[in-house]
mmCIF file of C-alpha atoms in Angstrom:
data_model
loop_
_atom_site.group_PDB
_atom_site.id
_atom_site.type_symbol
_atom_site.label_atom_id
_atom_site.label_comp_id
_atom_site.label_asym_id
_atom_site.label_seq_id
_atom_site.Cartn_x
_atom_site.Cartn_y
_atom_site.Cartn_z
ATOM 1 C CA MET A 50 -37.569 -15.684 -8.920
ATOM 2 C CA LEU A 51 -39.441 -12.669 -7.544
ATOM 3 C CA ARG A 52 -37.136 -12.524 -4.557
ATOM 4 C CA GLY A 53 -34.098 -12.868 -6.783
ATOM 5 C CA THR A 54 -35.384 -10.076 -9.044
ATOM 6 C CA ILE A 55 -35.858 -7.740 -6.059
ATOM 7 C CA ILE A 56 -32.383 -8.440 -4.653
ATOM 8 C CA THR A 57 -30.744 -8.102 -8.080
ATOM 9 C CA ALA A 58 -32.518 -4.795 -8.707
ATOM 10 C CA ALA A 59 -31.369 -3.537 -5.299
ATOM 11 C CA GLY A 60 -27.768 -4.474 -6.106
ATOM 12 C CA LEU A 61 -27.931 -2.697 -9.467
ATOM 13 C CA ALA A 62 -29.410 0.377 -7.774
ATOM 14 C CA VAL A 63 -26.586 0.481 -5.216
ATOM 15 C CA LEU A 64 -23.964 0.110 -7.958
ATOM 16 C CA ALA A 65 -25.609 2.842 -10.036
ATOM 17 C CA ARG A 66 -25.620 5.155 -7.020
ATOM 18 C CA SER A 67 -21.915 4.469 -6.457
ATOM 19 C CA VAL A 68 -21.123 5.203 -10.089
ATOM 20 C CA TRP A 69 -23.041 8.471 -9.966
ATOM 21 C CA ALA A 70 -21.420 9.537 -6.675
ATOM 22 C CA THR A 71 -17.890 8.875 -8.015
ATOM 23 C CA ARG A 72 -18.415 10.346 -11.460
ATOM 24 C CA TRP A 73 -15.722 12.434 -13.113
ATOM 25 C CA GLY A 74 -15.329 15.926 -11.671
ATOM 26 C CA VAL A 75 -16.515 15.094 -8.148
ATOM 27 C CA TYR A 76 -13.833 15.362 -5.470
ATOM 28 C CA HIS A 77 -13.637 12.839 -2.629
ATOM 29 C CA ASP A 78 -11.169 12.630 0.215
ATOM 30 C CA ASP A 79 -9.718 9.305 1.375
ATOM 31 C CA GLY A 80 -12.555 8.635 3.817
ATOM 32 C CA SER A 81 -15.282 9.298 1.263
ATOM 33 C CA SER A 82 -13.519 7.192 -1.386
ATOM 34 C CA ALA A 83 -13.186 4.281 1.037
ATOM 35 C CA MET A 84 -16.889 4.583 1.963
ATOM 36 C CA TRP A 85 -18.045 4.438 -1.663
ATOM 37 C CA PHE A 86 -15.683 1.543 -2.322
ATOM 38 C CA LEU A 87 -17.382 -0.428 0.475
ATOM 39 C CA VAL A 88 -20.805 0.584 -0.845
ATOM 40 C CA SER A 89 -19.825 -0.744 -4.279
ATOM 41 C CA LEU A 90 -18.726 -4.043 -2.758
ATOM 42 C CA PHE A 91 -22.070 -4.287 -0.939
ATOM 43 C CA GLY A 92 -23.910 -3.631 -4.209
ATOM 44 C CA GLY A 93 -21.885 -6.348 -5.934
ATOM 45 C CA VAL A 94 -22.730 -8.822 -3.168
ATOM 46 C CA LEU A 95 -26.439 -8.048 -3.518
ATOM 47 C CA LEU A 96 -26.225 -8.469 -7.286
ATOM 48 C CA LEU A 97 -24.557 -11.879 -7.013
ATOM 49 C CA TRP A 98 -26.906 -12.970 -4.221
ATOM 50 C CA GLY A 99 -29.947 -12.106 -6.300
ATOM 51 C CA ALA A 100 -28.559 -13.683 -9.466
ATOM 52 C CA ALA A 101 -27.996 -16.948 -7.593
ATOM 53 C CA HIS A 102 -31.801 -17.358 -7.332
ATOM 54 C CA PHE A 103 -32.027 -17.773 -11.109
ATOM 55 C CA VAL A 104 -29.583 -20.696 -11.304
ATOM 56 C CA PRO A 105 -32.162 -23.475 -10.554
ATOM 57 C CA TRP A 106 -34.608 -21.990 -13.070
ATOM 58 C CA MET A 107 -31.902 -21.831 -15.748
ATOM 59 C CA LEU A 108 -30.790 -25.406 -15.093
ATOM 60 C CA ALA A 109 -34.384 -26.669 -15.135
ATOM 61 C CA ALA A 110 -34.970 -24.859 -18.436
ATOM 62 C CA LEU A 111 -31.874 -26.508 -19.914
ATOM 63 C CA ASP A 112 -33.099 -29.883 -18.721
ATOM 64 C CA ARG A 113 -36.530 -29.409 -20.351
ATOM 65 C CA ARG A 114 -35.039 -28.330 -23.677
ATOM 66 C CA SER A 115 -32.219 -30.862 -23.751
ATOM 67 C CA THR A 116 -33.934 -32.876 -26.522
ATOM 68 C CA ARG A 117 -33.328 -30.010 -28.968
ATOM 69 C CA PHE A 118 -29.575 -29.916 -28.345
ATOM 70 C CA PRO A 119 -26.913 -31.865 -30.281
ATOM 71 C CA ARG A 120 -26.207 -35.339 -28.966
ATOM 72 C CA ALA A 121 -23.075 -34.380 -27.001
ATOM 73 C CA LEU A 122 -24.825 -31.518 -25.204
ATOM 74 C CA ARG A 123 -27.999 -33.550 -24.763
ATOM 75 C CA LEU A 124 -26.238 -36.197 -22.689
ATOM 76 C CA ALA A 125 -24.564 -33.535 -20.533
ATOM 77 C CA THR A 126 -27.679 -31.445 -19.886
ATOM 78 C CA ARG A 127 -29.897 -34.425 -19.066
ATOM 79 C CA ARG A 128 -27.766 -35.087 -15.983
ATOM 80 C CA LEU A 129 -28.721 -31.693 -14.597
ATOM 81 C CA GLY A 130 -32.256 -32.730 -13.793
ATOM 82 C CA GLY A 131 -31.220 -35.764 -11.778
ATOM 83 C CA GLY A 132 -29.400 -33.753 -9.080
ATOM 84 C CA LEU A 133 -30.829 -30.262 -9.426
ATOM 85 C CA ALA A 134 -30.187 -29.260 -5.799
ATOM 86 C CA ARG A 135 -26.540 -30.303 -5.843
ATOM 87 C CA THR A 136 -25.962 -28.903 -9.340
ATOM 88 C CA SER A 137 -27.629 -25.600 -8.491
ATOM 89 C CA ALA A 138 -25.504 -25.232 -5.379
ATOM 90 C CA GLY A 139 -22.324 -25.895 -7.330
ATOM 91 C CA ALA A 140 -23.274 -23.575 -10.189
ATOM 92 C CA ALA A 141 -24.310 -20.714 -7.910
ATOM 93 C CA SER A 142 -21.222 -21.142 -5.781
ATOM 94 C CA GLY A 143 -18.957 -21.260 -8.812
ATOM 95 C CA MET A 144 -20.575 -18.136 -10.222
ATOM 96 C CA ILE A 145 -19.981 -16.209 -6.997
ATOM 97 C CA VAL A 146 -16.408 -17.490 -6.676
ATOM 98 C CA ILE A 147 -15.522 -16.461 -10.235
ATOM 99 C CA ALA A 148 -17.214 -13.075 -9.919
ATOM 100 C CA THR A 149 -15.481 -12.409 -6.583
ATOM 101 C CA THR A 150 -11.988 -13.639 -7.341
ATOM 102 C CA THR A 151 -11.719 -12.122 -10.831
ATOM 103 C CA PRO A 152 -11.713 -8.492 -9.586
ATOM 104 C CA LEU A 153 -9.252 -9.443 -6.863
ATOM 105 C CA LEU A 154 -6.919 -11.079 -9.389
ATOM 106 C CA ILE A 155 -7.112 -7.910 -11.495
ATOM 107 C CA LEU A 156 -6.842 -5.402 -8.656
ATOM 108 C CA GLY A 157 -3.992 -7.228 -6.901
ATOM 109 C CA PRO A 158 -1.366 -6.905 -9.667
ATOM 110 C CA THR A 159 -2.679 -3.452 -10.596
ATOM 111 C CA MET A 160 -2.310 -2.074 -7.086
ATOM 112 C CA GLN A 161 1.090 -3.705 -6.781
ATOM 113 C CA ALA A 162 2.233 -2.032 -10.007
ATOM 114 C CA GLN A 163 0.922 1.314 -8.740
ATOM 115 C CA ASN A 164 2.735 0.876 -5.429
ATOM 116 C CA GLU A 165 5.936 0.069 -7.265
ATOM 117 C CA GLY A 166 5.538 3.185 -9.411
ATOM 118 C CA ARG A 167 4.911 5.365 -6.342
ATOM 119 C CA TYR A 168 7.681 3.801 -4.289
ATOM 120 C CA ARG A 169 10.381 6.179 -3.148
ATOM 121 C CA PRO A 170 13.429 4.891 -1.287
ATOM 122 C CA LEU A 171 13.737 5.891 2.352
ATOM 123 C CA ALA A 172 17.529 5.734 2.227
ATOM 124 C CA ARG A 173 20.340 5.177 -0.212
ATOM 125 C CA ALA A 174 20.491 1.734 -1.786
ATOM 126 C CA GLY A 175 21.812 -0.786 0.726
ATOM 127 C CA ALA A 176 22.001 1.710 3.587
ATOM 128 C CA ALA A 177 20.491 0.932 6.982
ATOM 129 C CA VAL A 178 18.615 3.642 8.887
ATOM 130 C CA ILE A 179 18.062 2.990 12.585
ATOM 131 C CA GLY A 180 15.890 5.518 14.376
ATOM 132 C CA ALA A 181 14.711 6.391 17.865
ATOM 133 C CA ASP A 182 11.015 7.014 18.390
ATOM 134 C CA THR A 183 11.491 9.821 20.919
ATOM 135 C CA ALA A 184 14.199 12.320 21.725
ATOM 136 C CA THR A 185 14.986 10.571 25.031
ATOM 137 C CA GLU A 186 15.905 7.204 23.508
ATOM 138 C CA PRO A 187 18.844 7.804 21.084
ATOM 139 C CA ALA A 188 21.345 6.698 23.734
ATOM 140 C CA THR A 189 19.469 3.413 24.231
ATOM 141 C CA VAL A 190 19.253 2.840 20.473
ATOM 142 C CA ARG A 191 22.968 3.552 20.080
ATOM 143 C CA SER A 192 23.769 1.066 22.833
ATOM 144 C CA ILE A 193 21.708 -1.657 21.141
ATOM 145 C CA ILE A 194 23.452 -1.037 17.815
ATOM 146 C CA ASP A 195 26.874 -1.309 19.463
ATOM 147 C CA GLN A 196 25.862 -4.622 21.030
ATOM 148 C CA GLU A 197 24.456 -6.163 17.845
ATOM 149 C CA LEU A 198 26.946 -4.641 15.369
ATOM 150 C CA PRO A 199 30.139 -3.961 17.309
ATOM 151 C CA GLY A 200 32.742 -1.881 15.513
ATOM 152 C CA VAL A 201 30.450 -0.814 12.654
ATOM 153 C CA PRO A 202 30.877 2.934 11.913
ATOM 154 C CA LEU A 203 27.730 5.027 12.214
ATOM 155 C CA LEU A 204 26.621 8.320 10.729
ATOM 156 C CA THR A 205 24.414 10.396 13.016
ATOM 157 C CA ALA A 206 21.649 12.635 11.750
ATOM 158 C CA GLY A 207 18.715 14.614 13.024
ATOM 159 C CA ILE A 208 15.800 13.930 10.705
ATOM 160 C CA ARG A 209 12.990 16.468 10.609
ATOM 161 C CA THR A 210 14.388 18.099 13.706
ATOM 162 C CA LEU A 211 13.219 21.627 12.889
ATOM 163 C CA SER A 212 9.581 20.695 12.202
ATOM 164 C CA PRO A 213 7.503 17.701 11.042
ATOM 165 C CA SER A 214 8.393 18.577 7.439
ATOM 166 C CA PHE A 215 10.354 21.060 5.365
ATOM 167 C CA ASN A 216 8.307 22.869 2.746
ATOM 168 C CA ALA A 217 10.233 24.006 -0.308
ATOM 169 C CA PHE A 218 9.209 26.274 -3.180
ATOM 170 C CA ASP A 219 6.872 28.446 -1.097
ATOM 171 C CA GLY A 220 5.090 25.402 0.283
ATOM 172 C CA THR A 221 3.907 24.083 -3.093
ATOM 173 C CA GLU A 222 6.127 20.985 -3.087
ATOM 174 C CA LEU A 223 7.481 18.729 -0.389
ATOM 175 C CA VAL A 224 11.084 17.618 -0.576
ATOM 176 C CA GLY A 225 11.793 14.006 0.412
ATOM 177 C CA GLU A 226 13.325 13.149 3.785
ATOM 178 C CA THR A 227 15.172 15.974 5.498
ATOM 179 C CA TYR A 228 18.476 15.400 7.288
ATOM 180 C CA VAL A 229 20.282 17.685 9.704
ATOM 181 C CA GLY A 230 23.953 16.875 10.197
ATOM 182 C CA GLY A 231 27.566 17.496 9.307
ATOM 183 C CA GLN A 232 29.984 16.992 6.433
ATOM 184 C CA ALA A 233 30.195 13.192 6.677
ATOM 185 C CA LEU A 234 26.424 12.917 6.389
ATOM 186 C CA LEU A 235 26.395 15.242 3.368
ATOM 187 C CA ARG A 236 28.963 13.074 1.593
ATOM 188 C CA HIS A 237 26.865 9.978 2.242
ATOM 189 C CA LEU A 238 23.637 11.553 0.995
ATOM 190 C CA THR A 239 25.189 12.868 -2.211
ATOM 191 C CA GLY A 240 27.579 9.969 -2.816
ATOM 192 C CA ASN A 241 30.261 12.569 -3.557
ATOM 193 C CA PRO A 242 33.271 12.656 -1.192
ATOM 194 C CA ASP A 243 34.508 15.901 -2.763
ATOM 195 C CA ILE A 244 31.337 17.963 -2.390
ATOM 196 C CA PRO A 245 32.047 21.304 -0.701
ATOM 197 C CA TYR A 246 30.519 21.816 2.733
ATOM 198 C CA ASP A 247 29.101 25.203 3.631
ATOM 199 C CA PRO A 248 27.631 25.444 7.170
ATOM 200 C CA ALA A 249 25.139 28.091 5.980
ATOM 201 C CA THR A 250 23.942 26.439 2.735
ATOM 202 C CA ALA A 251 21.328 23.695 2.342
ATOM 203 C CA VAL A 252 21.776 20.992 -0.303
ATOM 204 C CA LEU A 253 18.887 19.533 -2.306
ATOM 205 C CA VAL A 254 19.611 16.036 -3.631
ATOM 206 C CA SER A 255 17.162 15.454 -6.464
ATOM 207 C CA ALA A 256 17.107 14.492 -10.134
ATOM 208 C CA ASP A 257 13.741 16.106 -10.891
ATOM 209 C CA ILE A 258 14.023 19.381 -9.015
ATOM 210 C CA GLU A 259 16.596 22.084 -9.564
ATOM 211 C CA GLN A 260 16.646 24.831 -6.997
ATOM 212 C CA GLN A 261 19.097 27.684 -6.820
ATOM 213 C CA GLY A 262 18.957 30.694 -4.570
ATOM 214 C CA TYR A 263 17.012 30.273 -1.319
ATOM 215 C CA ILE A 264 14.724 27.666 0.136
ATOM 216 C CA PRO A 265 12.058 28.322 2.830
ATOM 217 C CA ILE A 266 12.567 26.334 6.017
ATOM 218 C CA HIS A 267 9.576 26.119 8.352
ATOM 219 C CA TYR A 268 10.308 25.354 11.986
ATOM 220 C CA THR A 269 8.793 25.635 15.449
ATOM 221 C CA LEU A 270 10.527 27.318 18.370
ATOM 222 C CA SER A 271 8.895 27.727 21.803
ATOM 223 C CA GLY A 272 5.539 26.811 20.281
ATOM 224 C CA ILE A 273 5.746 29.525 17.630
ATOM 225 C CA ASP A 274 5.768 28.607 13.946
ATOM 226 C CA SER A 275 8.414 30.490 12.008
ATOM 227 C CA VAL A 276 10.014 30.464 8.588
ATOM 228 C CA THR A 277 13.481 31.349 7.412
ATOM 229 C CA TYR A 278 15.269 31.203 4.084
ATOM 230 C CA LEU A 279 18.536 29.357 3.592
ATOM 231 C CA PRO A 280 20.823 29.458 0.568
ATOM 232 C CA VAL A 281 20.473 26.195 -1.342
ATOM 233 C CA ILE A 282 22.209 24.333 -4.135
ATOM 234 C CA SER A 283 20.960 21.313 -6.116
ATOM 235 C CA VAL A 284 23.035 18.217 -6.840
ATOM 236 C CA PRO A 285 22.130 15.017 -8.725
ATOM 237 C CA PRO A 286 21.386 11.941 -6.590
ATOM 238 C CA PRO A 287 23.688 8.898 -6.534
ATOM 239 C CA GLU A 288 20.709 6.600 -7.313
ATOM 240 C CA PRO A 289 17.485 7.123 -9.286
ATOM 241 C CA ASP A 290 14.375 8.246 -7.359
ATOM 242 C CA TRP A 291 16.465 9.203 -4.318
ATOM 243 C CA GLU A 292 15.559 12.594 -2.875
ATOM 244 C CA ALA A 293 16.767 14.317 0.266
ATOM 245 C CA LEU A 294 17.200 17.772 1.727
ATOM 246 C CA PHE A 295 20.349 18.368 3.766
ATOM 247 C CA VAL A 296 20.441 21.174 6.330
ATOM 248 C CA PRO A 297 23.774 21.876 8.066
ATOM 249 C CA GLU A 298 23.569 21.518 11.810
ATOM 250 C CA GLU A 299 25.260 24.905 12.214
ATOM 251 C CA ALA A 300 22.383 26.545 10.327
ATOM 252 C CA ALA A 301 19.850 24.835 12.598
ATOM 253 C CA ARG A 302 21.678 25.983 15.740
ATOM 254 C CA THR A 303 21.740 29.529 14.397
ATOM 255 C CA LEU A 304 17.936 29.457 14.490
ATOM 256 C CA GLY A 305 18.045 28.502 18.155
ATOM 257 C CA VAL A 306 16.901 24.916 17.530
ATOM 258 C CA THR A 307 18.532 22.126 19.520
ATOM 259 C CA VAL A 308 19.691 19.406 17.143
ATOM 260 C CA THR A 309 19.215 15.947 18.673
ATOM 261 C CA PRO A 310 20.607 13.096 16.558
ATOM 262 C CA ASN A 311 17.737 10.623 16.352
ATOM 263 C CA ARG A 312 18.869 8.599 13.321
ATOM 264 C CA PHE A 313 21.898 6.348 12.903
ATOM 265 C CA ILE A 314 22.911 5.448 9.349
ATOM 266 C CA ILE A 315 25.136 2.564 8.302
ATOM 267 C CA ASP A 316 26.770 3.197 4.953
ATOM 268 C CA PRO A 317 26.802 0.028 2.782
ATOM 269 C CA ALA A 318 30.385 0.887 1.783
ATOM 270 C CA HIS A 319 31.415 0.150 5.387
ATOM 271 C CA HIS A 320 28.973 -2.617 6.306
ATOM 272 C CA GLN A 321 26.095 -4.315 4.498
ATOM 273 C CA VAL A 322 23.396 -5.165 7.038
ATOM 274 C CA SER A 323 22.097 -8.678 6.404
ATOM 275 C CA ILE A 324 18.498 -9.822 6.803
ATOM 276 C CA ALA A 325 19.424 -11.751 9.960
ATOM 277 C CA GLU A 326 21.070 -8.669 11.493
ATOM 278 C CA GLU A 327 18.061 -6.549 10.546
ATOM 279 C CA GLU A 328 15.710 -9.001 12.247
ATOM 280 C CA ARG A 329 17.818 -9.052 15.425
ATOM 281 C CA LEU A 330 17.890 -5.259 15.560
ATOM 282 C CA ALA A 331 14.128 -5.075 14.944
ATOM 283 C CA ARG A 332 13.475 -7.420 17.880
ATOM 284 C CA ARG A 333 15.714 -5.412 20.200
ATOM 285 C CA LEU A 334 14.299 -2.064 19.046
ATOM 286 C CA LEU A 335 10.674 -3.106 19.336
ATOM 287 C CA VAL A 336 9.792 -0.493 21.992
ATOM 288 C CA PHE A 337 12.626 1.977 21.384
ATOM 289 C CA GLY A 338 12.790 2.589 17.640
ATOM 290 C CA PHE A 339 12.918 0.969 14.205
ATOM 291 C CA VAL A 340 15.350 -0.287 11.590
ATOM 292 C CA HIS A 341 15.025 -0.019 7.807
ATOM 293 C CA VAL A 342 17.435 -1.439 5.254
ATOM 294 C CA GLU A 343 16.849 -0.023 1.784
ATOM 295 C CA ARG A 344 16.509 -2.959 -0.617
ATOM 296 C CA GLY A 345 14.141 -1.351 -3.107
ATOM 297 C CA PHE A 346 10.516 -2.212 -3.695
ATOM 298 C CA GLN A 347 9.576 -5.631 -2.306
ATOM 299 C CA PRO A 348 6.520 -7.109 -4.075
ATOM 300 C CA THR A 349 3.975 -8.894 -1.922
ATOM 301 C CA THR A 350 1.938 -12.013 -2.677
ATOM 302 C CA ALA A 351 -0.626 -11.463 0.081
ATOM 303 C CA TRP A 352 -3.299 -10.627 -2.486
ATOM 304 C CA TYR A 353 -3.095 -14.269 -3.696
ATOM 305 C CA VAL A 354 -4.289 -15.369 -0.266
ATOM 306 C CA VAL A 355 -7.083 -12.760 -0.288
ATOM 307 C CA ALA A 356 -8.210 -13.949 -3.720
ATOM 308 C CA ALA A 357 -8.293 -17.561 -2.512
ATOM 309 C CA LEU A 358 -10.471 -16.827 0.523
ATOM 310 C CA PRO A 359 -13.804 -16.730 -1.397
ATOM 311 C CA LEU A 360 -12.962 -20.055 -3.048
ATOM 312 C CA LEU A 361 -12.137 -21.692 0.281
ATOM 313 C CA ALA A 362 -15.234 -20.251 1.951
ATOM 314 C CA VAL A 363 -17.617 -21.441 -0.768
ATOM 315 C CA ALA A 364 -15.946 -24.867 -0.881
ATOM 316 C CA ALA A 365 -16.526 -25.221 2.856
ATOM 317 C CA VAL A 366 -20.192 -24.215 2.502
ATOM 318 C CA VAL A 367 -20.806 -26.620 -0.374
ATOM 319 C CA ARG A 368 -19.119 -29.453 1.506
ATOM 320 C CA ALA A 369 -21.195 -28.812 4.637
ATOM 321 C CA SER A 370 -24.516 -28.588 2.828
ATOM 322 C CA ARG A 371 -25.859 -29.940 -0.425
ATOM 323 C CA SER A 372 -27.720 -26.762 -1.272
ATOM 324 C CA PHE A 373 -26.682 -23.134 -1.360
ATOM 325 C CA ALA A 374 -28.754 -20.908 0.933
ATOM 326 C CA PRO A 375 -30.478 -18.683 -1.667
ATOM 327 C CA THR A 376 -31.207 -21.617 -3.993
ATOM 328 C CA ALA A 377 -32.615 -24.095 -1.504
ATOM 329 C CA SER A 378 -36.170 -22.761 -1.465
ATOM 330 C CA CYS A 379 -36.089 -22.194 -5.227
ATOM 331 C CA VAL A 380 -35.046 -25.789 -5.834
ATOM 332 C CA GLY A 381 -37.835 -27.070 -3.624
ATOM 333 C CA SER A 382 -40.469 -25.041 -5.446
ATOM 334 C CA ALA A 383 -39.064 -26.119 -8.817
ATOM 335 C CA ARG A 384 -39.374 -29.777 -7.861
ATOM 336 C CA ALA A 385 -42.946 -29.227 -6.646
ATOM 337 C CA ARG A 386 -43.908 -27.694 -9.954
ATOM 338 C CA ARG A 387 -42.333 -30.608 -11.848
#
């Protein structure tokens, strides 16, 4: 019991330190947050490991006081003393399994709901985006697409060609994916075949942001970071949560930037890419690029497997040995005292 008390106190101290370090008003970056999350898990393991030492003592106490219980409970608790080692192992293991899997069963659906709320589509609903990883591979990617999907019309686009990202509103907000292309691409992004095309005007497709006037475009030319301002108009998106910034290819060339089409888009109005076709393209594009078909948020059930791992691990330990490691010595000393 002394050993269990020391380990339990250590676990509580680690948890208290984690709570104090992550209190309200203290900023942590992703690395620091991950570190304190692991520290909290370590503190929880210590707490459970120490608490497991008290299981034999609790069961022995129930066995000694079983004569004071009602008849139904008396018959059940008397059986604890006959197999204290096996019962202690099962009780301690069950306690750890419940305490471990319960947070996982809570965190799994919670994180999945948060991911669904944060999810933003990478393309229009049903559209397929096939991209090349480097500027030297678009021809290879285009050849693979023609082999797997012959006759399917493609829209070409340069995505983030000017710089890694386009900063709008003086750099305080990031627009979604940025496309550089022509009139056909603009019609696809907006879902409006009658939208006017101006080679000097950018188009912001967003339901939450309205921007009129000029938008800052940050780009890199000959290793020098520069910024220019393009006229911009805002239009509503064809689907909820869809955001995109369209930059005419003529405007990009005016800046002296070479526009290399590195994305190929398949409009679902012309062809709906099936799961089998997506898998074939993914296998062929393994070292050249990627393929993404926008089907909305896809929930995962992997957290069910993670939650089941502690149960399977403890079941294997209990099956291999009659006594749980931290309770074995406690059980022996309890029997000696009896």
